[in-house]
Amino acid sequence: MTGSFTLQSARKIAWREARASGGKFLFVILAVAIGVGALTGVRGFSTAFRRMLNTEARTLMAGDVSARLFVQPDANQEEALLGLAKRGAQLTRITETVTMAANPANPTPLLVSLKAVDPAEYPFYGVVELDPPQPLAKALCETCAALSQELALRLGLSPGGTIRLGGKDYRVSALVVKEPDRMTGSLNVGPRMMMSRAALESTGLISLGSRAAQRFLFKLPTTGLPVAEARDRVKKIFPEALVTDYRETHPLITRGLDRATGFLSLVSLVALIIGALGVAMAMNSHLQQRLDSIAVMKCLGARSGQIIRIYLMQTLALGVAGGVLGIAFGAAVQFAFPSLIERYFQLRPEFYFDWPSMLQGMLAGVLSTLLFTLPPLLGIREIKPNAIFRRDMKGTKPSWGERWKQARAAMFSGLVILVGLGGLAGWLTGSKLAEAARLGAWFSGGLLGALLILMAFAWLLLRGIRRLSPLTRGTLRHGLANLYRPGNQAELVLVSIGIGVMFTLTIYLVQHSLLKEIAESAPPGMPNVFLIDITEPLKEGVTTLVNQQPGVEKGAELIPSVAARITHINGQAIETLDLKGFGRRFLQTRSVTWNAQQPAGTKLLAGKWFEPGASGQLAITEDTSKVLRIQLGDVIDWTASGKVIRAQVKAIYRQESVRAGATQEFIFDPATLRDLPVIYFAGLRVNATQVARLQTKLYAKYPTISVVNIADVLDIIQEVVDQVAVVIRFISAFAILGGIIILAASVAGTRFRRIREVVILKTFGGTRWKIARIFSVEFLLLGATAGLLGAALATGFTGLIMKRFFEEAEYNWQWEALVVAIVGSALIANAAGWLASARILGQKPLAILRED
Amino acid sequence: MSNPPAGSPAIAVEGLTREIATGTHTVKILKGLDFTIPHGQFVAIMGASGSGKSTLLGLLAGLDSPTAGSIRLDGVDITRLAEDEMAKVRGEKIGFVFQSYQLIPTLTAEENVLLPHELQGRREDGSARARELLEQVGLADRADHYPVQLSGGEQQRVALARAFMTAPPILLADEPTGNLDSTNGQLVLNLLVEMNRARGATLVMVTHDAELARKADRTITLRDGQVVSDQ
């Protein structure tokens, strides 16, 4: 009785077939597993690293989101805050105010910045370091206060002493060595001190109408409330407040995190491609070997649909098995690697492996398996049953109609693969739909372009070799002939190695350019101590004194500052310009400076720096030019100490590295500002442990000069930036290693088709050495050509990526890397080919001949 | 499939032509053959190497399409059938024995025998029948062996059992003893003829061995793609 061919029958046949050739199937599963493992491993590490970096960045704010306002919240706002708390957000309040404080023994009071926190909750991230060391809750008891070193110095106090505040005395419990969120405080007017909120209340300083800033600090739950959403909600609750989140505490942090996130996403995509490539090679060579079985089944009455079902089920099972193994592999790598990473990279990512990333890895593995098996599966329809009788019939020229039919199927499956991969790429980046679609389209387009170039080149190369090989002799001739012989997958191998090299090298080149940029944006010698208000007569003395102090790593660099105000721009009074918000600062007197040379750490965007001896010229920042709508050649009139100055804009620049001193928005030529009253700022680099000592010395001799010490904050920034660099380096090393393994696997994947060849060569007297040499010619040529093409494409791709995704970064040429890529891929292809063929070379021909 | 018209021959070939274009020129392999084979007849097709025997057999099995002419199996014209329709016809009407056995290397002997049955999606369990057939060819104890573990003669006997699994009305054999020594060849041939007689199927066997052909009811001889004798 005839019935329908059920899925169960297909499953049965698929399973029987798979069971018998365990070894071969294991190889396919392993190839899929390596692909999926690379993807899940990279993604797992990316997530772990991103969390780690974010945690570091959060310490600069001591929380995830901060809202600062100058009034107490009303009942509605309090209720809305409760709503946030219900979603898992924690909240602590910080009060910041300015008040007078004194040493009871020396009643001259000093204006201080006072910060009151709830030590039970504050800080959510990072720690407040105290001297002598003690828990914050103990240091901030109801009758205690912790002082900054500067305040202690100025008031002549030390731990154990007493400070008077609002007419009451408090015990100095400790000196604050490190206060993570210091830079985000609003009122950094005088030296700082810290109390508990309860203690502040007891001072009686805060009453209705007092000028105190309230800072609401939120810690978000690990899942369920993304930072962007939380930030929006907080902004809605407090429309008047200044709301920020941890991603924008410092321009360097923002940029570092952006770079890291962008790079990690990029690597994930590349891992996907490299992984999919491994899967594709494995599946393709697997199905190639099934051609005879398929032809036999067709002779026995199997319809194409049935066979497709059987092999679809088989490949699906292989994909799932490989996926599961790959996930396990990815997890194992993540589990085992942190200690290794810690040893070499001085950072330890926490183990991070969750269901969504496992599911993503699994789906990506199975989907790419399916996508890449689509062409060979569709090709099943084209397999003629009489292939068993007459293999040579394949050589007959198909009609144009048949060719179009075949091309149509190939084009359709190619399109499906591209769209599918683009979709996967968009999905993996996890951004919004429109952004994901855009990225997916970019990704597919780039891949298609690269594929077309590689395929065209592979075709040309093989044609060239075909003409060339008759001119050669012996081993070389055999090796060359191997490349274009029917059944050789040279084109496919060349394209896949080329793609592999292209992506792997792209990762390296992007990494190199990013690291260079990061290193330049945060040079290790960045000033961490600033001296403010140095007058002309004190200039020499202060410089000499500080430069002689121990622990000074980079001497004082003086920046002159002249107070000046803009009156007209191109003859138009500045008051008549429509300036909004922060732009209104230009209506007031600003600090301007001069510099004959373009300062280090700036990038000239337009125009030229002043010629020696120039006068009446100035350079402005990009931001200023935008706000004031000023272009090169525009004329600005100023007033400074009663004098009128006119200067023409000669250059527009951007501050590339972050200098924590005054932002230099306007830089004049030295002649224009001559003879105007000037005060100086100085920036210097001091070993963090020696800052207090320097402060004491300076205060003793020059009490009017303020010292701003940002060493502790800068340490955190430097740490984050360093970690970004390390993460980028590590992830790229990991991806490159994955790429190499998969390259090797794609060459190894051709081993089965070589069995027959080896047998025949051996039967006719070929020695193993001779055969290995023939293969070497083939592998070396394939590897080197693919390396060359991949390297050329990588160069183009990197330039594109740096422009598109890392807008500011510049691409740096890397000749050495290109050469290493070409030679390396030739050697890897050769080594992998040898390894994969080693067992075949040792086999006795009869066993294989008998299989036929 | 429609039922065959009553009294139609098992195989009817008319003006059968097969040409192959090789790019530079066209080779005529079969040049307008005409013959019919009634049900139950054992026909040997003979000819020298390159005479077109295997091409003819491949066309009869619908493994390839003719350039011109027609082939009717049980009154059904198979020459214009689509690939999948043809596969269905093969599954229902034709059993095949190849010179080089063509067992699927990854399936056991029993599973190979069972394959056509399963491909047809027959509901009943075919295992008992597969074992019975293996027993008939003397390989009951080798059911779990893979092709590589069997000798050539044994592999061909498995192939015989497979050919009979769905009890096809037409059996096509392409030099079934060509790869075997004389003892094994004799054994396989006897089995083929006996099993075929017992089932009353039509058997078309390609051979270049006149000795084998003598066992047939009728011998068609080809030379250069044409029938030179039919007796």
Coordinates of C-alpha atoms in Angstrom, one line a residue, chain A residues 206-714:
Chain A
I206 CA 19.2 73.8 55.6
S207 CA 15.9 75.5 56.0
L208 CA 13.2 76.5 53.6
G209 CA 14.7 78.6 50.8
S210 CA 18.3 77.6 51.5
R211 CA 20.4 77.4 48.3
A212 CA 21.1 73.7 48.4
A213 CA 21.3 71.3 45.5
Q214 CA 19.5 68.0 45.8
R215 CA 21.0 65.2 43.9
F216 CA 18.9 62.1 43.4
L217 CA 21.1 59.1 42.6
F218 CA 19.6 56.0 41.1
K219 CA 20.9 52.5 40.9
L220 CA 19.1 50.5 38.3
P221 CA 18.2 46.8 38.5
T222 CA 20.4 44.5 36.3
T223 CA 17.5 43.8 34.0
G224 CA 14.1 45.3 33.2
L225 CA 14.9 49.0 33.4
P226 CA 17.4 50.1 30.7
V227 CA 19.4 53.2 31.5
A228 CA 18.0 55.2 28.6
E229 CA 14.4 54.5 29.7
A230 CA 15.2 55.3 33.3
R231 CA 16.8 58.5 32.3
D232 CA 13.8 59.6 30.3
R233 CA 11.5 58.8 33.2
V234 CA 13.6 60.8 35.6
K235 CA 13.6 63.7 33.2
K236 CA 9.8 63.5 33.0
I237 CA 9.5 63.5 36.8
F238 CA 11.9 66.4 37.2
P239 CA 11.7 68.5 34.0
E240 CA 13.7 71.3 35.5
A241 CA 16.5 69.1 36.8
L242 CA 19.9 68.4 35.2
V243 CA 19.6 64.7 34.4
T244 CA 22.6 62.7 33.4
D245 CA 23.6 59.0 33.3
Y246 CA 26.8 57.3 33.9
R247 CA 27.7 57.2 30.1
E248 CA 28.3 61.0 30.1
T249 CA 30.3 61.6 33.2
H250 CA 33.3 62.5 31.3
P251 CA 34.0 62.9 27.6
L252 CA 36.8 60.4 27.7
I253 CA 34.5 57.8 29.3
T254 CA 31.7 58.5 26.8
R255 CA 34.0 58.2 23.9
G256 CA 35.8 55.1 25.4
L257 CA 32.4 53.4 26.0
D258 CA 31.2 54.3 22.5
R259 CA 34.3 52.9 21.0
A260 CA 34.2 49.7 23.0
T261 CA 30.5 49.2 22.3
G262 CA 31.0 49.8 18.6
F263 CA 34.0 47.6 18.4
L264 CA 32.4 44.8 20.3
S265 CA 29.3 44.8 18.1
L266 CA 31.6 44.8 15.1
V267 CA 33.5 41.8 16.3
S268 CA 30.2 40.0 17.1
L269 CA 29.2 40.5 13.5
V270 CA 32.5 39.3 12.2
A271 CA 32.4 36.3 14.5
L272 CA 29.0 35.6 13.0
I273 CA 30.4 35.7 9.5
I274 CA 33.4 33.7 10.3
G275 CA 31.3 31.2 12.2
A276 CA 28.8 31.0 9.3
L277 CA 31.7 30.5 7.0
G278 CA 32.9 27.5 8.9
V279 CA 29.4 26.1 8.9
A280 CA 29.0 26.7 5.2
M281 CA 32.2 25.0 4.3
A282 CA 31.4 22.0 6.5
M283 CA 27.9 21.6 5.1
N284 CA 28.9 22.0 1.5
S285 CA 31.6 19.4 1.6
H286 CA 29.2 17.1 3.6
L287 CA 26.6 17.3 0.9
Q288 CA 29.2 17.0 -1.9
Q289 CA 29.9 13.5 -0.6
R290 CA 26.3 12.6 -0.6
L291 CA 25.9 13.1 -4.3
D292 CA 26.2 9.4 -5.2
S293 CA 23.8 8.4 -2.5
I294 CA 21.3 11.0 -3.7
A295 CA 21.6 9.7 -7.3
V296 CA 21.0 6.1 -6.1
M297 CA 18.0 7.2 -4.1
K298 CA 16.6 8.9 -7.2
C299 CA 17.1 5.7 -9.2
L300 CA 15.1 3.9 -6.5
G301 CA 12.2 6.3 -7.0
A302 CA 12.9 9.0 -4.5
R303 CA 11.6 12.4 -5.4
S304 CA 13.7 15.5 -5.0
G305 CA 11.3 16.8 -2.3
Q306 CA 11.8 13.6 -0.3
I307 CA 15.6 13.8 -0.6
I308 CA 15.6 17.4 0.3
R309 CA 13.6 16.6 3.4
I310 CA 16.0 13.9 4.4
Y311 CA 19.0 16.0 4.1
L312 CA 17.3 19.1 5.5
M313 CA 16.6 17.1 8.6
Q314 CA 20.1 15.8 8.7
T315 CA 21.7 19.2 8.4
L316 CA 19.3 20.6 10.9
A317 CA 20.2 17.9 13.3
L318 CA 23.9 18.6 12.6
G319 CA 23.3 22.3 13.1
V320 CA 21.6 21.8 16.4
A321 CA 24.2 19.3 17.6
G322 CA 27.0 21.7 16.5
G323 CA 25.1 24.6 18.1
V324 CA 24.7 22.9 21.4
L325 CA 28.4 21.8 21.4
G326 CA 29.4 25.4 20.3
I327 CA 27.4 26.9 23.2
A328 CA 29.1 24.5 25.6
F329 CA 32.4 25.4 24.0
G330 CA 31.7 29.1 24.3
A331 CA 30.7 28.7 27.9
A332 CA 33.8 26.6 28.7
V333 CA 36.1 29.2 27.1
Q334 CA 34.4 31.9 29.2
F335 CA 34.6 29.9 32.3
A336 CA 38.2 28.9 31.8
F337 CA 39.6 32.1 30.3
P338 CA 39.2 34.8 33.0
S339 CA 42.2 33.6 35.0
L340 CA 44.3 33.5 31.9
I341 CA 43.0 37.0 30.9
E342 CA 43.7 38.2 34.3
R343 CA 47.3 37.1 34.1
Y344 CA 48.0 38.7 30.8
F345 CA 45.6 41.6 30.7
Q346 CA 45.3 42.6 34.3
L347 CA 41.5 42.5 34.3
R348 CA 39.0 39.9 35.2
P349 CA 35.7 39.8 33.5
E350 CA 33.0 38.1 35.5
F351 CA 31.5 35.0 34.0
Y352 CA 28.5 36.1 32.0
F353 CA 26.4 33.7 30.1
D354 CA 22.6 34.1 29.9
W355 CA 19.8 32.4 28.1
P356 CA 19.3 35.1 25.5
S357 CA 22.9 34.9 24.4
M358 CA 22.7 31.1 24.3
L359 CA 19.6 31.3 22.3
Q360 CA 21.1 33.8 20.0
G361 CA 24.2 31.6 19.5
M362 CA 22.0 28.6 18.9
L363 CA 19.7 30.3 16.4
A364 CA 22.6 32.0 14.6
G365 CA 24.2 28.5 14.3
V366 CA 21.1 26.8 13.0
L367 CA 20.1 29.6 10.8
S368 CA 23.4 30.0 9.2
T369 CA 23.6 26.2 8.8
L370 CA 20.2 26.3 7.0
L371 CA 21.1 29.4 5.0
F372 CA 24.3 27.9 3.7
T373 CA 22.9 24.5 3.0
L374 CA 20.2 26.0 1.0
P375 CA 22.2 26.1 -2.3
P376 CA 23.4 22.5 -2.1
L377 CA 19.9 21.4 -1.0
L378 CA 18.3 23.2 -3.9
G379 CA 21.0 21.6 -6.1
I380 CA 19.6 18.2 -5.2
R381 CA 16.9 18.9 -7.7
E382 CA 19.5 19.2 -10.4
I383 CA 21.2 15.9 -9.7
K384 CA 20.4 13.5 -12.5
P385 CA 19.9 9.9 -11.4
N386 CA 22.0 8.7 -14.3
A387 CA 25.0 10.5 -12.7
I388 CA 25.8 7.0 -11.5
F389 CA 26.3 5.7 -15.0
R390 CA 27.9 8.6 -16.7
R391 CA 29.7 11.1 -14.6
D392 CA 31.2 12.5 -17.7
M393 CA 27.8 13.6 -19.0
K394 CA 28.1 16.5 -16.6
G395 CA 30.6 17.9 -19.0
T396 CA 28.1 18.4 -21.7
K397 CA 27.2 21.9 -22.3
P398 CA 23.8 22.8 -20.8
S399 CA 21.4 24.9 -22.9
W400 CA 20.9 28.5 -22.1
G401 CA 17.5 27.7 -20.6
E402 CA 19.1 25.2 -18.3
R403 CA 21.9 27.5 -17.3
W404 CA 19.4 30.3 -16.5
K405 CA 17.4 27.8 -14.5
Q406 CA 20.4 26.8 -12.4
A407 CA 21.6 30.4 -12.1
R408 CA 18.1 31.4 -11.0
A409 CA 18.2 28.9 -8.1
A410 CA 21.7 30.0 -7.1
M411 CA 20.7 33.7 -7.2
F412 CA 17.6 33.1 -5.2
S413 CA 19.5 31.1 -2.5
G414 CA 22.3 33.7 -2.6
L415 CA 19.7 36.4 -2.0
V416 CA 18.1 34.5 0.8
I417 CA 21.6 34.0 2.4
L418 CA 22.4 37.7 2.2
V419 CA 19.1 38.9 3.5
G420 CA 19.2 36.2 6.3
L421 CA 22.7 37.2 7.3
G422 CA 21.8 40.9 7.2
G423 CA 18.8 40.1 9.4
L424 CA 21.0 38.1 11.8
A425 CA 23.6 40.9 11.9
G426 CA 20.9 43.5 12.7
W427 CA 19.4 41.3 15.3
L428 CA 22.7 40.6 17.0
T429 CA 23.5 44.3 17.4
G430 CA 20.3 44.5 19.3
S431 CA 19.5 48.0 18.4
K432 CA 16.2 49.5 17.3
L433 CA 14.5 48.1 14.2
A434 CA 15.4 51.0 11.8
E435 CA 19.0 51.0 13.0
A436 CA 19.2 47.2 12.8
A437 CA 17.8 47.3 9.3
R438 CA 20.2 50.0 8.3
L439 CA 23.1 48.1 9.8
G440 CA 21.9 44.8 8.3
A441 CA 21.7 46.4 4.9
W442 CA 25.2 47.7 5.2
F443 CA 26.5 44.4 6.3
S444 CA 24.8 42.5 3.5
G445 CA 25.9 45.1 0.9
G446 CA 29.5 45.0 2.1
L447 CA 29.5 41.2 2.1
L448 CA 27.9 41.0 -1.3
G449 CA 30.5 43.4 -2.7
A450 CA 33.4 41.5 -1.2
L451 CA 31.9 38.2 -2.4
L452 CA 31.5 39.4 -6.0
I453 CA 35.0 40.8 -6.1
L454 CA 36.4 37.6 -4.7
M455 CA 34.4 35.4 -7.0
A456 CA 35.4 37.4 -10.0
F457 CA 39.0 37.2 -9.0
A458 CA 38.8 33.5 -8.3
W459 CA 37.3 32.9 -11.7
L460 CA 40.0 35.0 -13.4
L461 CA 42.8 33.3 -11.4
L462 CA 41.6 29.8 -12.3
R463 CA 41.3 30.7 -15.9
G464 CA 44.8 32.1 -15.9
I465 CA 46.2 29.0 -14.2
R466 CA 44.5 26.8 -16.7
R467 CA 46.4 28.6 -19.5
L468 CA 49.6 28.7 -17.5
S469 CA 49.8 25.1 -16.2
P470 CA 50.6 23.4 -19.5
L471 CA 53.8 25.4 -19.6
T472 CA 54.9 24.0 -16.2
R473 CA 56.2 20.6 -15.4
G474 CA 56.1 17.9 -12.6
T475 CA 54.9 18.7 -9.2
L476 CA 54.0 22.3 -10.0
R477 CA 52.0 21.2 -13.0
H478 CA 50.0 18.7 -10.9
G479 CA 49.5 21.2 -8.1
L480 CA 48.2 23.9 -10.6
A481 CA 46.1 21.4 -12.4
N482 CA 44.5 20.4 -9.1
L483 CA 43.1 23.9 -8.8
Y484 CA 40.9 23.8 -11.9
R485 CA 40.1 20.1 -12.1
P486 CA 36.3 19.4 -12.1
G487 CA 35.1 18.7 -8.6
N488 CA 37.8 20.8 -6.9
Q489 CA 36.2 23.4 -4.8
A490 CA 39.1 25.8 -5.4
E491 CA 36.8 28.8 -6.1
L492 CA 34.8 28.2 -3.0
V493 CA 37.9 27.7 -0.8
L494 CA 39.5 30.8 -2.2
V495 CA 36.4 32.9 -1.6
S496 CA 36.0 31.5 1.9
I497 CA 39.6 32.0 2.9
G498 CA 39.5 35.5 1.3
I499 CA 36.4 36.4 3.3
G500 CA 38.0 35.0 6.5
V501 CA 41.2 36.9 6.0
M502 CA 39.3 40.0 5.1
F503 CA 37.3 40.0 8.3
T504 CA 40.1 38.9 10.6
L505 CA 42.4 41.5 9.2
T506 CA 39.7 44.2 9.4
I507 CA 39.3 43.5 13.1
Y508 CA 43.0 43.9 13.6
L509 CA 43.3 47.1 11.5
V510 CA 40.2 48.7 13.2
Q511 CA 41.6 47.6 16.6
H512 CA 45.0 49.2 15.8
S513 CA 43.5 52.5 14.7
L514 CA 41.2 52.7 17.7
L515 CA 44.0 51.9 20.2
K516 CA 46.1 54.6 18.7
E517 CA 43.3 57.1 19.0
I518 CA 42.5 56.0 22.5
A519 CA 46.2 56.2 23.6
E520 CA 46.4 59.7 22.1
S521 CA 43.2 61.0 23.7
A522 CA 44.3 60.0 27.2
P523 CA 48.1 60.4 27.3
P524 CA 49.6 59.0 30.5
G525 CA 51.2 62.3 31.4
M526 CA 47.9 64.2 31.5
P527 CA 47.9 66.9 34.2
N528 CA 46.2 65.8 37.4
V529 CA 46.7 68.8 39.5
F530 CA 45.8 72.4 38.6
L531 CA 47.0 75.6 40.1
I532 CA 44.6 78.5 39.7
D533 CA 45.0 82.3 39.9
I534 CA 48.8 82.7 39.4
T535 CA 49.5 86.3 38.8
E536 CA 52.4 87.5 36.7
P537 CA 54.8 88.4 39.6
L538 CA 54.2 84.9 41.2
K539 CA 54.7 83.0 37.9
E540 CA 58.4 82.3 38.2
G541 CA 58.3 81.5 41.9
V542 CA 55.4 79.1 41.8
T543 CA 56.7 77.3 38.8
T544 CA 60.1 76.8 40.4
L545 CA 58.7 75.7 43.7
V546 CA 56.3 73.1 42.3
N547 CA 58.7 71.7 39.8
Q548 CA 61.2 71.1 42.6
Q549 CA 58.7 69.0 44.7
P550 CA 59.1 65.3 44.9
G551 CA 56.6 63.2 42.9
V552 CA 56.2 65.8 40.1
E553 CA 56.2 63.7 37.0
K554 CA 55.6 66.5 34.5
G555 CA 56.4 70.1 35.4
A556 CA 53.9 73.0 35.5
E557 CA 52.7 74.0 32.1
L558 CA 51.4 77.6 32.3
I559 CA 48.4 78.7 30.3
P560 CA 47.9 82.4 30.2
S561 CA 44.4 83.7 30.7
V562 CA 43.0 87.1 29.7
A563 CA 39.5 88.3 30.6
A564 CA 37.8 89.5 27.5
R565 CA 34.3 89.9 26.2
I566 CA 32.9 89.7 22.7
T567 CA 31.1 92.9 21.5
H568 CA 30.6 92.4 17.8
I569 CA 30.8 89.5 15.3
N570 CA 31.2 90.8 11.7
G571 CA 30.0 94.2 12.9
Q572 CA 26.8 92.8 14.5
A573 CA 26.4 93.4 18.2
I574 CA 26.5 90.1 20.1
E575 CA 23.4 91.0 22.1
T576 CA 21.4 90.9 18.9
L577 CA 22.3 87.3 18.2
D578 CA 19.8 84.7 19.1
L579 CA 21.7 82.7 21.6
K580 CA 20.0 80.1 23.7
G581 CA 20.8 78.1 26.8
F582 CA 24.5 77.5 27.4
G583 CA 25.3 79.6 24.3
R584 CA 24.4 82.7 26.3
R585 CA 27.7 82.3 28.1
F586 CA 29.4 84.2 25.2
L587 CA 27.5 87.3 26.3
Q588 CA 29.7 87.4 29.4
T589 CA 33.4 88.0 30.0
R590 CA 35.3 84.9 28.9
S591 CA 38.8 83.6 29.6
V592 CA 40.9 83.7 26.4
T593 CA 44.5 82.7 25.9
W594 CA 47.3 82.9 23.3
N595 CA 49.6 80.4 21.8
A596 CA 52.0 80.8 18.9
Q597 CA 51.8 77.1 18.1
Q598 CA 48.9 74.8 17.7
P599 CA 48.6 73.2 21.2
A600 CA 49.2 69.5 21.5
G601 CA 46.1 67.5 21.7
T602 CA 44.1 69.7 19.3
K603 CA 43.1 68.9 15.7
L604 CA 42.9 71.6 13.1
L605 CA 39.7 71.3 11.2
A606 CA 39.8 74.3 9.0
G607 CA 42.3 77.1 8.2
K608 CA 45.9 77.4 9.3
W609 CA 47.6 78.3 12.6
F610 CA 49.1 81.8 12.8
E611 CA 52.3 82.7 11.0
P612 CA 55.2 83.9 13.2
G613 CA 54.7 87.6 14.0
A614 CA 51.0 87.6 13.0
S615 CA 48.7 90.0 14.8
G616 CA 44.9 90.3 15.0
Q617 CA 44.3 86.7 14.5
L618 CA 42.5 84.0 16.5
A619 CA 41.5 80.3 16.4
I620 CA 38.2 79.0 17.8
T621 CA 36.8 75.6 18.7
E622 CA 34.4 73.8 16.5
D623 CA 31.7 74.0 19.1
T624 CA 32.1 77.8 19.4
S625 CA 32.0 78.3 15.6
K626 CA 28.7 76.3 15.6
V627 CA 27.1 78.2 18.4
L628 CA 28.1 81.7 17.2
R629 CA 27.8 80.7 13.6
I630 CA 31.3 81.9 12.8
Q631 CA 33.3 80.9 9.8
L632 CA 36.9 81.3 8.7
G633 CA 37.6 84.9 7.9
D634 CA 34.9 86.3 10.1
V635 CA 35.9 89.2 12.4
I636 CA 35.3 89.4 16.1
D637 CA 35.5 92.6 18.2
W638 CA 36.4 92.3 21.8
T639 CA 36.8 94.5 24.8
A640 CA 39.4 93.6 27.5
S641 CA 40.4 95.9 30.3
G642 CA 39.0 98.8 28.5
K643 CA 40.9 98.1 25.3
V644 CA 39.2 97.2 22.1
I645 CA 40.6 94.2 20.2
R646 CA 39.7 93.1 16.7
A647 CA 40.7 89.7 15.4
Q648 CA 40.0 87.6 12.4
V649 CA 39.2 83.9 12.7
K650 CA 42.1 82.0 11.0
A651 CA 41.6 78.5 12.3
I652 CA 38.9 76.2 13.6
Y653 CA 40.1 73.3 15.8
R654 CA 38.8 70.5 18.0
Q655 CA 40.2 69.5 21.4
E656 CA 41.1 65.9 20.8
S657 CA 42.6 64.9 24.1
V658 CA 40.8 65.9 27.2
R659 CA 42.6 68.6 29.3
A660 CA 40.9 69.1 32.6
G661 CA 41.9 72.8 32.8
A662 CA 40.0 75.7 31.4
T663 CA 38.5 74.9 28.0
Q664 CA 40.4 77.0 25.6
E665 CA 37.6 78.2 23.3
F666 CA 39.5 81.2 21.9
I667 CA 43.3 81.2 21.2
F668 CA 44.8 84.4 20.0
D669 CA 48.2 85.0 18.4
P670 CA 50.6 86.3 21.2
A671 CA 51.0 89.8 19.8
T672 CA 47.3 90.7 20.0
L673 CA 46.9 90.2 23.7
R674 CA 50.3 91.8 24.7
D675 CA 50.2 94.2 27.5
L676 CA 46.8 93.1 28.8
P677 CA 46.5 92.0 32.5
V678 CA 47.0 88.3 32.6
I679 CA 46.7 85.5 35.2
Y680 CA 47.9 82.0 34.7
F681 CA 46.6 78.5 35.2
A682 CA 49.1 75.7 35.6
G683 CA 48.6 72.0 35.0
L684 CA 51.1 69.5 36.2
R685 CA 51.3 65.8 36.7
V686 CA 52.1 64.7 40.3
N687 CA 52.3 61.2 41.7
A688 CA 48.9 60.8 43.5
T689 CA 50.6 60.1 46.9
Q690 CA 52.6 63.3 46.8
V691 CA 49.8 65.8 46.1
A692 CA 49.1 66.5 49.8
R693 CA 52.7 67.3 50.4
L694 CA 52.9 69.6 47.4
Q695 CA 49.7 71.4 48.6
T696 CA 51.2 72.0 52.0
K697 CA 54.4 73.5 50.6
L698 CA 52.5 75.7 48.1
Y699 CA 50.0 76.9 50.7
A700 CA 52.8 77.8 53.1
K701 CA 54.4 80.1 50.6
Y702 CA 51.6 81.1 48.2
P703 CA 48.3 81.0 50.2
T704 CA 46.3 82.8 47.5
I705 CA 46.8 80.1 44.9
S706 CA 44.1 77.4 44.8
V707 CA 45.0 73.8 44.1
V708 CA 42.5 71.6 42.3
N709 CA 43.5 68.0 42.7
I710 CA 41.8 65.6 40.3
A711 CA 44.3 62.8 40.6
D712 CA 41.8 60.4 42.1
V713 CA 39.2 61.1 39.4
L714 CA 41.8 60.9 36.7

